[in-house]
Amino acid sequence: VPTVADTPLYFRTVRVTLPPGGRSDVSAANGIIYQISGSTEITVAGKPRMLARLIQPVVAPVAA
């Protein structure tokens, strides 16, 4: 591959619904998380970190 931009991209879609206090383990070299609600705690180098909710649902008024 001549440049990093020429590297193939691969996508995987995962939907996870957990009860309050529930836990799911995922391990990946890198990635993007799109979270609709709740909060997410990740562990990096053995240290837990809480992620803020970054994506806000878009609610638009509906014309009558």
PDB file of C-alpha atoms in Angstrom:
ATOM      1  CA  VAL A   1       0.000   0.000   0.000  1.00  0.00           C
ATOM      2  CA  PRO A   2       1.675   3.268  -1.113  1.00  0.00           C
ATOM      3  CA  THR A   3       0.058   5.508   1.548  1.00  0.00           C
ATOM      4  CA  VAL A   4      -2.006   5.139   4.694  1.00  0.00           C
ATOM      5  CA  ALA A   5      -4.968   6.693   2.849  1.00  0.00           C
ATOM      6  CA  ASP A   6      -4.858   3.794   0.375  1.00  0.00           C
ATOM      7  CA  THR A   7      -5.392   1.235   3.146  1.00  0.00           C
ATOM      8  CA  PRO A   8      -8.695  -0.652   2.751  1.00  0.00           C
ATOM      9  CA  LEU A   9     -11.364   0.204   5.339  1.00  0.00           C
ATOM     10  CA  TYR A  10     -13.508  -2.462   6.937  1.00  0.00           C
ATOM     11  CA  PHE A  11     -16.758  -1.829   8.801  1.00  0.00           C
ATOM     12  CA  ARG A  12     -18.629  -3.893  11.324  1.00  0.00           C
ATOM     13  CA  THR A  13     -22.003  -2.863  12.715  1.00  0.00           C
ATOM     14  CA  VAL A  14     -22.830  -3.983  16.225  1.00  0.00           C
ATOM     15  CA  ARG A  15     -25.927  -3.238  18.246  1.00  0.00           C
ATOM     16  CA  VAL A  16     -25.732  -3.787  21.969  1.00  0.00           C
ATOM     17  CA  THR A  17     -28.516  -3.188  24.484  1.00  0.00           C
ATOM     18  CA  LEU A  18     -27.587  -3.676  28.123  1.00  0.00           C
ATOM     19  CA  PRO A  19     -29.630  -3.448  31.310  1.00  0.00           C
ATOM     20  CA  PRO A  20     -28.551  -0.851  33.904  1.00  0.00           C
ATOM     21  CA  GLY A  21     -25.233  -1.990  35.358  1.00  0.00           C
ATOM     22  CA  GLY A  22     -24.789  -4.473  32.494  1.00  0.00           C
ATOM     23  CA  ARG A  23     -21.435  -5.055  30.839  1.00  0.00           C
ATOM     24  CA  SER A  24     -20.162  -6.058  27.407  1.00  0.00           C
ATOM     25  CA  ASP A  25     -16.512  -6.647  26.540  1.00  0.00           C
ATOM     26  CA  VAL A  26     -15.163  -5.648  23.133  1.00  0.00           C
ATOM     27  CA  SER A  27     -11.543  -5.504  22.075  1.00  0.00           C
ATOM     28  CA  ALA A  28     -10.371  -3.677  18.952  1.00  0.00           C
ATOM     29  CA  ALA A  29      -7.183  -2.034  17.737  1.00  0.00           C
ATOM     30  CA  ASN A  30      -9.108   1.113  16.792  1.00  0.00           C
ATOM     31  CA  GLY A  31     -12.646   2.110  16.022  1.00  0.00           C
ATOM     32  CA  ILE A  32     -15.508   4.546  16.373  1.00  0.00           C
ATOM     33  CA  ILE A  33     -18.483   4.232  18.682  1.00  0.00           C
ATOM     34  CA  TYR A  34     -21.808   5.911  17.958  1.00  0.00           C
ATOM     35  CA  GLN A  35     -23.858   5.921  21.134  1.00  0.00           C
ATOM     36  CA  ILE A  36     -27.509   6.947  21.221  1.00  0.00           C
ATOM     37  CA  SER A  37     -28.094   6.990  24.985  1.00  0.00           C
ATOM     38  CA  GLY A  38     -26.535   6.084  28.306  1.00  0.00           C
ATOM     39  CA  SER A  39     -22.848   6.219  29.126  1.00  0.00           C
ATOM     40  CA  THR A  40     -19.822   4.140  28.220  1.00  0.00           C
ATOM     41  CA  GLU A  41     -16.777   3.302  30.286  1.00  0.00           C
ATOM     42  CA  ILE A  42     -13.691   2.135  28.422  1.00  0.00           C
ATOM     43  CA  THR A  43     -10.395   0.823  29.743  1.00  0.00           C
ATOM     44  CA  VAL A  44      -7.195   2.107  28.148  1.00  0.00           C
ATOM     45  CA  ALA A  45      -3.839   0.822  29.385  1.00  0.00           C
ATOM     46  CA  GLY A  46      -5.596  -0.663  32.413  1.00  0.00           C
ATOM     47  CA  LYS A  47      -7.227   2.632  33.439  1.00  0.00           C
ATOM     48  CA  PRO A  48     -11.034   3.033  33.229  1.00  0.00           C
ATOM     49  CA  ARG A  49     -12.345   6.178  31.517  1.00  0.00           C
ATOM     50  CA  MET A  50     -15.932   7.389  31.190  1.00  0.00           C
ATOM     51  CA  LEU A  51     -16.930   8.592  27.724  1.00  0.00           C
ATOM     52  CA  ALA A  52     -19.345  11.483  27.412  1.00  0.00           C
ATOM     53  CA  ARG A  53     -22.388  11.168  25.200  1.00  0.00           C
ATOM     54  CA  LEU A  54     -21.178  12.785  21.994  1.00  0.00           C
ATOM     55  CA  ILE A  55     -24.046  12.186  19.593  1.00  0.00           C
ATOM     56  CA  GLN A  56     -27.304  13.934  20.382  1.00  0.00           C
ATOM     57  CA  PRO A  57     -30.496  12.668  18.738  1.00  0.00           C
ATOM     58  CA  VAL A  58     -31.810  15.177  16.217  1.00  0.00           C
ATOM     59  CA  VAL A  59     -35.403  16.182  16.910  1.00  0.00           C
ATOM     60  CA  ALA A  60     -36.985  18.499  14.361  1.00  0.00           C
ATOM     61  CA  PRO A  61     -40.441  20.055  14.694  1.00  0.00           C
ATOM     62  CA  VAL A  62     -43.019  18.572  12.360  1.00  0.00           C
ATOM     63  CA  ALA A  63     -45.159  21.013  10.376  1.00  0.00           C
ATOM     64  CA  ALA A  64     -48.901  20.514  10.902  1.00  0.00           C
TER      65      ALA A  64
END
